Amino acid sequence: MHDERLYDEKELEKSWLLSYSDLITLLFVIVIIIAATQTKSIQTQKDEVQKEKAGLEQVHESLDLLNLQKLELQREVYQLEARQKELKGEKVKEGSEGNVNVPKPPMSMSDSSERDMETVRNQLSSALAELNLDYEETEEGLRIRLPETILFTSGSADLQAQGKQVVGTVAGVLKRFEHKVRIEGYTDDVPISRSSYQSNWELSSARAISVMREMVDANALPASRFTVAGLGEYKPLVDNSNAENRAKNRRVEIVILGEKE
């Protein structure tokens, strides 16, 4: 005769499988809900980042436009002042061909390039002010003079830590634009005696290349944007009559050109 108690005990042993199966199903559903919620949250965050990015781009465009308008207003002021002097019978300061000496943008620059150059100027001014450095505006573009004391030790073309920091600051501004850059090395007129370089010309070239390599290798700027020149002692800022003047002549100059790559 079949024992019904034995049958009930076997069914009871299997009953836990049903509860386990329900638990696994419930956990699976919970995991799906959490994943769906997270996916939606991530997408929402991405949308917010895109909106913020678009807003920042609009702000930059507005600042660029304001900077261009500021430059144009400055020119108009210069022209009006010159005209006012003419009407009063005063002698107007003239250039080589008799034109009013009004600030001009670098040669061969379009309105877009001029606007970009104004933005470069503003950002460089802010960045260099923190390093107690300055720049000069020329017809070619913006010229930054970096003294030997913050870049190299005497007779060396290896950048010091402070020099790398300064070059990195300039490179940080250049990353946002596509302007070509020329790097020039200069020395004083004292012949080299204790160095691996045979002449000041070679030392100045090596220093210019060293600054360029720092921008390319350490700051990921494209090498195609750069040209380098070593001018040795042949284009001093001041005469080499004393130690102070010779120190001024030992420098590297970074010229940000109006021309783009």
mmCIF file of C-alpha atoms in Angstrom:
data_model
loop_
_atom_site.group_PDB
_atom_site.id
_atom_site.type_symbol
_atom_site.label_atom_id
_atom_site.label_comp_id
_atom_site.label_asym_id
_atom_site.label_seq_id
_atom_site.Cartn_x
_atom_site.Cartn_y
_atom_site.Cartn_z
ATOM 1 C CA MET A 1 0.000 0.000 0.000
ATOM 2 C CA HIS A 2 1.301 3.467 -0.969
ATOM 3 C CA ASP A 3 2.392 5.515 2.017
ATOM 4 C CA GLU A 4 0.739 8.995 1.667
ATOM 5 C CA ARG A 5 2.979 10.486 4.340
ATOM 6 C CA LEU A 6 6.035 9.670 2.297
ATOM 7 C CA TYR A 7 4.512 11.446 -0.702
ATOM 8 C CA ASP A 8 3.719 14.548 1.375
ATOM 9 C CA GLU A 9 7.236 14.697 2.703
ATOM 10 C CA LYS A 10 8.678 14.594 -0.835
ATOM 11 C CA GLU A 11 6.367 17.353 -1.968
ATOM 12 C CA LEU A 12 7.350 19.433 1.054
ATOM 13 C CA GLU A 13 11.029 18.995 0.226
ATOM 14 C CA LYS A 14 10.402 20.387 -3.266
ATOM 15 C CA SER A 15 8.242 23.286 -2.153
ATOM 16 C CA TRP A 16 11.243 25.488 -1.216
ATOM 17 C CA LEU A 17 12.171 25.578 -4.891
ATOM 18 C CA LEU A 18 9.058 27.595 -5.623
ATOM 19 C CA SER A 19 9.937 30.195 -3.016
ATOM 20 C CA TYR A 20 13.524 30.355 -4.251
ATOM 21 C CA SER A 21 12.348 30.778 -7.826
ATOM 22 C CA ASP A 22 10.029 33.619 -6.793
ATOM 23 C CA LEU A 23 12.858 35.307 -4.894
ATOM 24 C CA ILE A 24 15.229 35.126 -7.893
ATOM 25 C CA THR A 25 12.536 36.503 -10.176
ATOM 26 C CA LEU A 26 11.860 39.366 -7.783
ATOM 27 C CA LEU A 27 15.572 40.219 -7.535
ATOM 28 C CA PHE A 28 15.866 40.148 -11.331
ATOM 29 C CA VAL A 29 12.964 42.574 -11.660
ATOM 30 C CA ILE A 30 14.515 44.887 -9.054
ATOM 31 C CA VAL A 31 17.850 44.856 -10.896
ATOM 32 C CA ILE A 32 16.119 45.755 -14.172
ATOM 33 C CA ILE A 33 14.254 48.626 -12.503
ATOM 34 C CA ILE A 34 17.460 49.985 -10.948
ATOM 35 C CA ALA A 35 19.327 49.703 -14.267
ATOM 36 C CA ALA A 36 16.543 51.511 -16.121
ATOM 37 C CA THR A 37 16.509 54.276 -13.503
ATOM 38 C CA GLN A 38 20.280 54.710 -13.669
ATOM 39 C CA THR A 39 20.244 54.797 -17.465
ATOM 40 C CA LYS A 40 17.620 57.520 -17.418
ATOM 41 C CA SER A 41 19.596 59.446 -14.796
ATOM 42 C CA ILE A 42 22.812 59.210 -16.841
ATOM 43 C CA GLN A 43 21.013 60.390 -19.963
ATOM 44 C CA THR A 44 19.544 63.311 -18.026
ATOM 45 C CA GLN A 45 23.021 64.267 -16.788
ATOM 46 C CA LYS A 46 24.388 64.064 -20.340
ATOM 47 C CA ASP A 47 21.624 66.346 -21.577
ATOM 48 C CA GLU A 48 22.387 68.847 -18.808
ATOM 49 C CA VAL A 49 26.121 68.795 -19.661
ATOM 50 C CA GLN A 50 25.318 69.421 -23.328
ATOM 51 C CA LYS A 51 23.080 72.346 -22.396
ATOM 52 C CA GLU A 52 25.801 73.834 -20.164
ATOM 53 C CA LYS A 53 28.381 73.368 -22.929
ATOM 54 C CA ALA A 54 26.125 75.100 -25.445
ATOM 55 C CA GLY A 55 25.574 77.935 -22.963
ATOM 56 C CA LEU A 56 29.324 78.377 -22.420
ATOM 57 C CA GLU A 57 29.942 78.447 -26.175
ATOM 58 C CA GLN A 58 27.358 81.196 -26.525
ATOM 59 C CA VAL A 59 29.043 83.148 -23.713
ATOM 60 C CA HIS A 60 32.459 82.836 -25.421
ATOM 61 C CA GLU A 61 30.994 83.967 -28.736
ATOM 62 C CA SER A 62 29.419 86.964 -27.025
ATOM 63 C CA LEU A 63 32.720 87.860 -25.326
ATOM 64 C CA ASP A 64 34.567 87.585 -28.639
ATOM 65 C CA LEU A 65 32.042 89.893 -30.275
ATOM 66 C CA LEU A 66 32.310 92.397 -27.411
ATOM 67 C CA ASN A 67 36.116 92.341 -27.643
ATOM 68 C CA LEU A 68 35.952 93.041 -31.382
ATOM 69 C CA GLN A 69 33.498 95.888 -30.823
ATOM 70 C CA LYS A 70 35.822 97.277 -28.134
ATOM 71 C CA LEU A 71 38.772 97.227 -30.564
ATOM 72 C CA GLU A 72 36.721 98.961 -33.254
ATOM 73 C CA LEU A 73 35.578 101.637 -30.775
ATOM 74 C CA GLN A 74 39.182 102.232 -29.710
ATOM 75 C CA ARG A 75 40.174 102.809 -33.327
ATOM 76 C CA GLU A 76 37.316 105.225 -33.840
ATOM 77 C CA VAL A 77 38.391 107.127 -30.713
ATOM 78 C CA TYR A 78 41.973 107.377 -32.013
ATOM 79 C CA GLN A 79 40.734 108.613 -35.367
ATOM 80 C CA LEU A 80 38.410 111.187 -33.768
ATOM 81 C CA GLU A 81 41.196 112.452 -31.505
ATOM 82 C CA ALA A 82 43.520 112.819 -34.485
ATOM 83 C CA ARG A 83 40.841 114.649 -36.449
ATOM 84 C CA GLN A 84 40.180 116.946 -33.481
ATOM 85 C CA LYS A 85 43.864 117.852 -33.316
ATOM 86 C CA GLU A 86 43.868 118.618 -37.026
ATOM 87 C CA LEU A 87 40.906 120.961 -36.625
ATOM 88 C CA LYS A 88 42.677 122.756 -33.774
ATOM 89 C CA GLY A 89 45.735 123.292 -35.975
ATOM 90 C CA GLU A 90 47.964 120.964 -33.934
ATOM 91 C CA LYS A 91 50.567 118.803 -35.572
ATOM 92 C CA VAL A 92 49.379 115.233 -35.864
ATOM 93 C CA LYS A 93 51.834 112.470 -35.247
ATOM 94 C CA GLU A 94 52.444 110.722 -38.566
ATOM 95 C CA GLY A 95 53.882 107.409 -39.708
ATOM 96 C CA SER A 96 56.504 106.903 -42.400
ATOM 97 C CA GLU A 97 53.997 107.709 -45.183
ATOM 98 C CA GLY A 98 52.123 110.479 -43.385
ATOM 99 C CA ASN A 99 49.231 108.368 -42.118
ATOM 100 C CA VAL A 100 47.674 108.774 -38.685
ATOM 101 C CA ASN A 101 49.313 106.349 -36.266
ATOM 102 C CA VAL A 102 46.262 104.239 -35.489
ATOM 103 C CA PRO A 103 46.784 100.744 -34.035
ATOM 104 C CA LYS A 104 46.444 98.148 -36.761
ATOM 105 C CA PRO A 105 45.867 94.424 -36.569
ATOM 106 C CA PRO A 106 48.592 92.045 -37.799
ATOM 107 C CA MET A 107 48.881 91.908 -41.581
ATOM 108 C CA SER A 108 46.674 89.586 -43.647
ATOM 109 C CA MET A 109 44.174 89.059 -40.847
ATOM 110 C CA SER A 110 40.483 88.527 -41.553
ATOM 111 C CA ASP A 111 37.783 89.809 -39.221
ATOM 112 C CA SER A 112 37.510 86.314 -37.739
ATOM 113 C CA SER A 113 41.275 86.077 -37.170
ATOM 114 C CA GLU A 114 41.297 89.563 -35.675
ATOM 115 C CA ARG A 115 38.540 88.577 -33.264
ATOM 116 C CA ASP A 116 40.411 85.403 -32.306
ATOM 117 C CA MET A 117 43.608 87.390 -31.822
ATOM 118 C CA GLU A 118 41.811 89.765 -29.478
ATOM 119 C CA THR A 119 40.612 86.753 -27.471
ATOM 120 C CA VAL A 120 44.162 85.329 -27.388
ATOM 121 C CA ARG A 121 45.404 88.718 -26.182
ATOM 122 C CA ASN A 122 42.875 88.885 -23.357
ATOM 123 C CA GLN A 123 43.501 85.330 -22.180
ATOM 124 C CA LEU A 124 47.291 85.704 -22.384
ATOM 125 C CA SER A 125 47.177 88.954 -20.460
ATOM 126 C CA SER A 126 45.314 87.250 -17.632
ATOM 127 C CA ALA A 127 47.550 84.159 -17.629
ATOM 128 C CA LEU A 128 50.842 86.063 -17.812
ATOM 129 C CA ALA A 129 49.819 88.563 -15.139
ATOM 130 C CA GLU A 130 49.896 85.746 -12.582
ATOM 131 C CA LEU A 131 53.518 85.025 -13.610
ATOM 132 C CA ASN A 132 54.561 88.714 -13.567
ATOM 133 C CA LEU A 133 55.251 88.544 -17.309
ATOM 134 C CA ASP A 134 54.043 90.753 -20.125
ATOM 135 C CA TYR A 135 53.669 90.672 -23.905
ATOM 136 C CA GLU A 136 54.166 93.127 -26.756
ATOM 137 C CA GLU A 137 51.839 93.751 -29.699
ATOM 138 C CA THR A 138 53.542 93.945 -33.100
ATOM 139 C CA GLU A 139 52.398 93.934 -36.716
ATOM 140 C CA GLU A 140 53.113 90.195 -36.825
ATOM 141 C CA GLY A 141 51.120 89.343 -33.712
ATOM 142 C CA LEU A 142 51.791 88.973 -30.002
ATOM 143 C CA ARG A 143 55.374 88.653 -28.752
ATOM 144 C CA ILE A 144 56.081 87.163 -25.310
ATOM 145 C CA ARG A 145 59.574 87.614 -23.873
ATOM 146 C CA LEU A 146 60.750 84.950 -21.431
ATOM 147 C CA PRO A 147 64.027 85.748 -19.629
ATOM 148 C CA GLU A 148 66.732 83.126 -19.297
ATOM 149 C CA THR A 149 66.496 83.214 -15.493
ATOM 150 C CA ILE A 150 63.105 81.470 -15.426
ATOM 151 C CA LEU A 151 63.833 79.026 -18.252
ATOM 152 C CA PHE A 152 67.422 77.769 -18.131
ATOM 153 C CA THR A 153 70.593 77.676 -16.118
ATOM 154 C CA SER A 154 73.684 79.334 -17.593
ATOM 155 C CA GLY A 155 74.921 77.638 -20.776
ATOM 156 C CA SER A 156 72.119 75.027 -20.708
ATOM 157 C CA ALA A 157 69.139 74.332 -22.989
ATOM 158 C CA ASP A 158 67.333 72.088 -20.488
ATOM 159 C CA LEU A 159 64.142 73.693 -19.193
ATOM 160 C CA GLN A 160 63.911 74.177 -15.428
ATOM 161 C CA ALA A 161 60.733 73.358 -13.502
ATOM 162 C CA GLN A 162 59.690 77.017 -13.423
ATOM 163 C CA GLY A 163 60.335 77.291 -17.153
ATOM 164 C CA LYS A 164 58.106 74.291 -17.844
ATOM 165 C CA GLN A 165 55.351 75.892 -15.783
ATOM 166 C CA VAL A 166 55.553 79.147 -17.754
ATOM 167 C CA VAL A 167 55.653 77.380 -21.121
ATOM 168 C CA GLY A 168 52.717 75.215 -20.023
ATOM 169 C CA THR A 169 50.710 78.336 -19.143
ATOM 170 C CA VAL A 170 51.248 79.800 -22.625
ATOM 171 C CA ALA A 171 50.502 76.425 -24.236
ATOM 172 C CA GLY A 172 47.235 76.239 -22.293
ATOM 173 C CA VAL A 173 46.065 79.403 -24.076
ATOM 174 C CA LEU A 174 47.372 78.287 -27.488
ATOM 175 C CA LYS A 175 45.447 74.997 -27.271
ATOM 176 C CA ARG A 176 42.181 76.884 -27.735
ATOM 177 C CA PHE A 177 43.246 78.443 -31.040
ATOM 178 C CA GLU A 178 44.970 77.522 -34.304
ATOM 179 C CA HIS A 179 47.434 80.379 -34.737
ATOM 180 C CA LYS A 180 50.938 79.595 -35.937
ATOM 181 C CA VAL A 181 53.786 80.228 -33.510
ATOM 182 C CA ARG A 182 57.426 81.188 -33.984
ATOM 183 C CA ILE A 183 59.904 80.607 -31.148
ATOM 184 C CA GLU A 184 63.161 82.589 -31.160
ATOM 185 C CA GLY A 185 66.230 82.076 -28.994
ATOM 186 C CA TYR A 186 68.664 84.895 -28.089
ATOM 187 C CA THR A 187 71.890 85.212 -26.080
ATOM 188 C CA ASP A 188 74.315 87.972 -25.074
ATOM 189 C CA ASP A 189 77.669 88.520 -26.832
ATOM 190 C CA VAL A 190 79.873 86.736 -24.287
ATOM 191 C CA PRO A 191 81.620 83.775 -26.000
ATOM 192 C CA ILE A 192 80.734 80.347 -24.630
ATOM 193 C CA SER A 193 83.461 78.762 -22.513
ATOM 194 C CA ARG A 194 81.774 76.146 -20.309
ATOM 195 C CA SER A 195 79.021 74.494 -22.291
ATOM 196 C CA SER A 196 78.395 71.573 -24.612
ATOM 197 C CA TYR A 197 77.518 74.099 -27.324
ATOM 198 C CA GLN A 198 80.247 75.561 -29.483
ATOM 199 C CA SER A 199 78.659 78.972 -30.044
ATOM 200 C CA ASN A 200 75.936 81.290 -28.830
ATOM 201 C CA TRP A 201 74.103 80.684 -32.102
ATOM 202 C CA GLU A 202 73.883 76.954 -31.385
ATOM 203 C CA LEU A 203 72.829 77.549 -27.772
ATOM 204 C CA SER A 204 70.055 79.962 -28.786
ATOM 205 C CA SER A 205 68.784 77.468 -31.388
ATOM 206 C CA ALA A 206 68.792 74.630 -28.865
ATOM 207 C CA ARG A 207 66.844 76.736 -26.349
ATOM 208 C CA ALA A 208 64.195 77.651 -28.915
ATOM 209 C CA ILE A 209 63.842 73.976 -29.847
ATOM 210 C CA SER A 210 63.619 73.018 -26.167
ATOM 211 C CA VAL A 211 60.665 75.379 -25.628
ATOM 212 C CA MET A 212 59.010 74.090 -28.788
ATOM 213 C CA ARG A 213 59.460 70.451 -27.699
ATOM 214 C CA GLU A 214 57.891 71.235 -24.321
ATOM 215 C CA MET A 215 54.803 72.610 -26.064
ATOM 216 C CA VAL A 216 54.573 69.653 -28.442
ATOM 217 C CA ASP A 217 55.575 66.730 -26.204
ATOM 218 C CA ALA A 218 54.263 67.830 -22.802
ATOM 219 C CA ASN A 219 51.271 69.938 -23.890
ATOM 220 C CA ALA A 220 50.126 68.061 -27.019
ATOM 221 C CA LEU A 221 50.244 71.009 -29.444
ATOM 222 C CA PRO A 222 50.759 70.001 -33.111
ATOM 223 C CA ALA A 223 54.364 70.437 -34.280
ATOM 224 C CA SER A 224 53.130 71.715 -37.656
ATOM 225 C CA ARG A 225 52.163 75.031 -36.003
ATOM 226 C CA PHE A 226 55.739 75.887 -34.982
ATOM 227 C CA THR A 227 58.861 77.351 -36.497
ATOM 228 C CA VAL A 228 62.036 77.961 -34.486
ATOM 229 C CA ALA A 229 64.960 80.322 -34.915
ATOM 230 C CA GLY A 230 68.263 80.813 -33.131
ATOM 231 C CA LEU A 231 69.580 84.366 -33.422
ATOM 232 C CA GLY A 232 72.413 84.187 -30.890
ATOM 233 C CA GLU A 233 73.815 87.579 -29.944
ATOM 234 C CA TYR A 234 72.928 89.256 -33.241
ATOM 235 C CA LYS A 235 69.640 90.969 -32.279
ATOM 236 C CA PRO A 236 70.062 92.301 -28.721
ATOM 237 C CA LEU A 237 67.309 94.238 -26.977
ATOM 238 C CA VAL A 238 69.889 96.562 -25.437
ATOM 239 C CA ASP A 239 73.655 96.970 -25.732
ATOM 240 C CA ASN A 240 75.793 94.394 -23.936
ATOM 241 C CA SER A 241 77.736 97.025 -21.976
ATOM 242 C CA ASN A 242 76.967 95.656 -18.504
ATOM 243 C CA ALA A 243 75.722 92.535 -16.695
ATOM 244 C CA GLU A 244 72.168 93.828 -16.328
ATOM 245 C CA ASN A 245 71.830 94.480 -20.058
ATOM 246 C CA ARG A 246 73.370 91.137 -20.959
ATOM 247 C CA ALA A 247 70.793 89.413 -18.734
ATOM 248 C CA LYS A 248 67.985 91.163 -20.648
ATOM 249 C CA ASN A 249 69.404 89.921 -23.946
ATOM 250 C CA ARG A 250 69.467 86.279 -22.829
ATOM 251 C CA ARG A 251 65.885 85.287 -23.565
ATOM 252 C CA VAL A 252 63.418 83.226 -25.581
ATOM 253 C CA GLU A 253 60.605 84.985 -27.417
ATOM 254 C CA ILE A 254 57.316 83.306 -28.373
ATOM 255 C CA VAL A 255 55.584 85.061 -31.265
ATOM 256 C CA ILE A 256 51.897 84.211 -31.773
ATOM 257 C CA LEU A 257 51.261 85.050 -35.415
ATOM 258 C CA GLY A 258 48.041 86.308 -36.961
ATOM 259 C CA GLU A 259 48.208 83.514 -39.532
ATOM 260 C CA LYS A 260 46.358 80.299 -38.750
ATOM 261 C CA GLU A 261 47.407 76.750 -39.571
#
